[in-house]
C-alpha atoms as one frame of an Amber mdcrd trajectory, in Angstrom:
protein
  14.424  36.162  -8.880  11.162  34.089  -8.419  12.284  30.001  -7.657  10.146
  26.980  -8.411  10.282  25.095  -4.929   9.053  21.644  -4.721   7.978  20.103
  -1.394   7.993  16.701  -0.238   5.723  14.299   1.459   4.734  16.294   4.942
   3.058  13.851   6.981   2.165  16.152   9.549   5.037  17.508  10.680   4.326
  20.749  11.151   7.205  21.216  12.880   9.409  20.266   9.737   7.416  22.639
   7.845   7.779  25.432   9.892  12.228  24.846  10.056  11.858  24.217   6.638
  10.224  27.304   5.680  12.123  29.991   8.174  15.579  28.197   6.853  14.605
  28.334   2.869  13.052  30.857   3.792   9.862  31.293   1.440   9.250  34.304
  -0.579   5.730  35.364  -1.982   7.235  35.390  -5.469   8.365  31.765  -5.134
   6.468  28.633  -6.504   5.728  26.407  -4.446   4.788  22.877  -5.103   3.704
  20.737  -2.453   3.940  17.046  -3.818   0.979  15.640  -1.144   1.021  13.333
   1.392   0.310  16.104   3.872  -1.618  14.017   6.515  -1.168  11.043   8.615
   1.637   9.217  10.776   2.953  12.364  12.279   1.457  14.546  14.873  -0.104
  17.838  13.474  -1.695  16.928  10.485  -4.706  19.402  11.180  -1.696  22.254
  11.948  -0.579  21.371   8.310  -3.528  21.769   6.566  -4.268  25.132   8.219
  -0.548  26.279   7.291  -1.130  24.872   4.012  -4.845  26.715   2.827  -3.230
  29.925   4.830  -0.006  29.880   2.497  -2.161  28.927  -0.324  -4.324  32.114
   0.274  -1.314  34.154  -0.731  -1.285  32.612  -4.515   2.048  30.762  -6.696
   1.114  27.609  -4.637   0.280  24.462  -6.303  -0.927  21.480  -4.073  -0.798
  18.250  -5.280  -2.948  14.859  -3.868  -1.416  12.300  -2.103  -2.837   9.170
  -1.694  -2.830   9.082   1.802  -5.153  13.197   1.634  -7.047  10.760  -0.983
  -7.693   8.638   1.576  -9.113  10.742   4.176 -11.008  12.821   1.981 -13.072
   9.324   1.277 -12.704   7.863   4.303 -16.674   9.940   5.543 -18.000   7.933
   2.956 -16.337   4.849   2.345 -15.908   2.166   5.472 -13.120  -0.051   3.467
 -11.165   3.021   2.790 -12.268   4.161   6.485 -10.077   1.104   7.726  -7.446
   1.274   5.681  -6.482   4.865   6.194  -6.674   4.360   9.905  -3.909   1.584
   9.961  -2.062   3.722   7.650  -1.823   6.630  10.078  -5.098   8.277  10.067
  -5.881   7.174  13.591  -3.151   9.979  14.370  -4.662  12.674  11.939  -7.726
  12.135  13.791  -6.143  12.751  17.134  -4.645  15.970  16.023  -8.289  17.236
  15.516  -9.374  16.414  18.764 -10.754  18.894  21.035 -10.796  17.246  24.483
  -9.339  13.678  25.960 -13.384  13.365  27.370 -15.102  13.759  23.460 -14.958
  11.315  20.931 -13.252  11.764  17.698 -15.812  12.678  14.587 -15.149  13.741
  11.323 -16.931  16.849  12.044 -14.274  17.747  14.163 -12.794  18.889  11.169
 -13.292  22.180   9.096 -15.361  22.388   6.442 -12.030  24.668   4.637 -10.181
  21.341   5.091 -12.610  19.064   3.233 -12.762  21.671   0.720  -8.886  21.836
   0.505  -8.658  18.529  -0.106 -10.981  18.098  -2.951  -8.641  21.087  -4.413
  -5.900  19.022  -4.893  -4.798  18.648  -8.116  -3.465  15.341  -9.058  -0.229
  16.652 -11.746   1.411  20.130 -12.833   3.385  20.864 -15.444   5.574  23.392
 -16.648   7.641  23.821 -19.910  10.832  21.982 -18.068   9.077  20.098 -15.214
   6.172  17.370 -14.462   5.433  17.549 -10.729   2.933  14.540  -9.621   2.951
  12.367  -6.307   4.056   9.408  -6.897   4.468   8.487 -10.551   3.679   8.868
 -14.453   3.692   6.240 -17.656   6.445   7.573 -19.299   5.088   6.829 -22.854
   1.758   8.803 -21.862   0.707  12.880 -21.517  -0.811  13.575 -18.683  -4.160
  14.051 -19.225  -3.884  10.240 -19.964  -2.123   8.926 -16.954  -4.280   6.392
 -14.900  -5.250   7.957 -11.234  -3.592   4.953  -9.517  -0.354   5.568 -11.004
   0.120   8.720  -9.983  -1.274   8.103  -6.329   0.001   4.749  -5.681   3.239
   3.225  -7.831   6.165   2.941  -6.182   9.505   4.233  -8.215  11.323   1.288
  -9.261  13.720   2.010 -12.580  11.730   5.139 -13.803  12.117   5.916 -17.625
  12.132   9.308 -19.186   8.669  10.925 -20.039   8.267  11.030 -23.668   7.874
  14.816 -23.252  11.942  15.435 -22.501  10.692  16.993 -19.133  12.106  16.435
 -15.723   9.898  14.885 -13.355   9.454  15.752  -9.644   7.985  12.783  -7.069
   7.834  12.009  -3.627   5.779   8.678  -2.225   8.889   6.226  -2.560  10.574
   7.308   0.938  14.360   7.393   0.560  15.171   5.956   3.590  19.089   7.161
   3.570  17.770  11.224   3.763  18.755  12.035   0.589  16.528  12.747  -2.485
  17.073  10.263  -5.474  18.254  11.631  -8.405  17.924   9.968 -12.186  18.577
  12.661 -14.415  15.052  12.829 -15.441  13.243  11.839 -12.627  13.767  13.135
  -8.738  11.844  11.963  -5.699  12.113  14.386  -2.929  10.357  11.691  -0.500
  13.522  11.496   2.028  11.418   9.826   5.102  10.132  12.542   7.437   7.623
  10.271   8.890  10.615   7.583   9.967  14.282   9.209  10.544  14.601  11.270
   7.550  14.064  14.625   6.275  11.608  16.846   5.004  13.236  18.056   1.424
  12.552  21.332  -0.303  13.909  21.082  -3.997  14.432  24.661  -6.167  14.092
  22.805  -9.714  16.352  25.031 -11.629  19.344  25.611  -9.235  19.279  21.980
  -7.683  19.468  23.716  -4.498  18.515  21.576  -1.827  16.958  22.559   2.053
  15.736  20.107   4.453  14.625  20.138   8.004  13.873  17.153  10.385  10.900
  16.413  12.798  13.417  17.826  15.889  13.373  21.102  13.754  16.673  20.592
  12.871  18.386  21.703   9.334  20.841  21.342   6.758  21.188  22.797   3.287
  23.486  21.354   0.170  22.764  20.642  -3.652  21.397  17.769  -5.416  24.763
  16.951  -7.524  27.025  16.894  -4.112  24.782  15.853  -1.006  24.166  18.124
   2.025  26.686  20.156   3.439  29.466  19.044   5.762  28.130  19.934   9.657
């Protein structure tokens, strides 16, 4: 039976992604929604982004912006956001496009498919039970209404239900204890790849939960009763 899968925040760890996908593993049927935050602080963001638009290629995948793949799709044309990105970990997206230690790092290191990925990225989905969006919503507005830096940029501090009655999917606020946080009607499946967490794959109806680490290593368990025992 086709799943819904939600994805957390990648921060290129392809290496996660790769655990994470032989353990689930993904089907063609699936769909899979990849909440953003694909680049920066970890090592292989370019690997992502080339796993991503191949997966992608094969249809049922929704990718969602980040505001960190905002970021460095402005960064070209924007020095302020330039800087900022950098300290936030774009310095080591750069690296991962570079093609020699002698050459320099420039952006047109990078594919044009990438750019072009990026500007794909849609910034909600919804379905008739779930809202899937980065970070988060207004819960008294639709979507087609929400304001850009909300659902980029707010952090997740005592979210409300969405007027709608629909569940809402997240990532951006890293739970730093592994685990994905779980209101009822609002989950973030941000669980901290990037520091000493996990990368967290969500199936929306069962509550099934897989997750795999930047050593590669993995560990299944549900939503309602935390990971299994080792």
């Amino acid at each position: 039976m086709p799943r819904t899968l939600a994805i957390g925040d990648i921060h290129g760890h392809l290496e996660a992604l790769l655990a994470l996908e032989d353990l689930v593993p993904f089907r063609d049927e699936d769909s899979l929604v990849f909440l953003g935050d694909y680049v920066d602080r970890g090592p292989h963001s370019k690997g992502v982004l080339d796993w991503l638009i191949e997966r992608k290629s094969r249809g049922n995948v929704v990718t969602l912006l980040g505001n960190h793949d905002l970021m460095m799709r402005d960064a070209p044309h924007d020095d302020i956001v330039l800087d900022s990105w950098v300290v936030f970990g774009g310095d080591k997206t750069l690296l991962s496009y570079r093609q020699s230690e002698d050459k320099a790092i420039q952006f047109s290191d990078v594919p044009d498919e990438h750019w072009t990925f990026l500007r794909s990225c849609e910034l909600w989905h919804e379905t008739d039970s779930h809202i899937f969006v980065h970070a988060c919503i207004d819960p008294a507005r639709p979507m087609a209404e929400q304001l850009q830096t909300t659902m980029l940029w707010e952090k997740l501090i005592d979210p409300q239900p969405h007027y709608s009655g629909r569940i809402v999917i997240v990532g951006h606020t890293a739970q730093k204890f592994g685990w994905p946080f779980d209101a009822g009607h609002t989950i973030c499946i941000d669980t901290w790849i990037y520091g000493d967490g996990w990368l967290t794959c969500l199936d929306v109806d069962s509550r099934e939960i897989w997750q795999a680490n930047k050593a590669g290593e993995t560990r299944r368990g549900h939503l309602d009763s935390g990971p299994e025992p080792d």
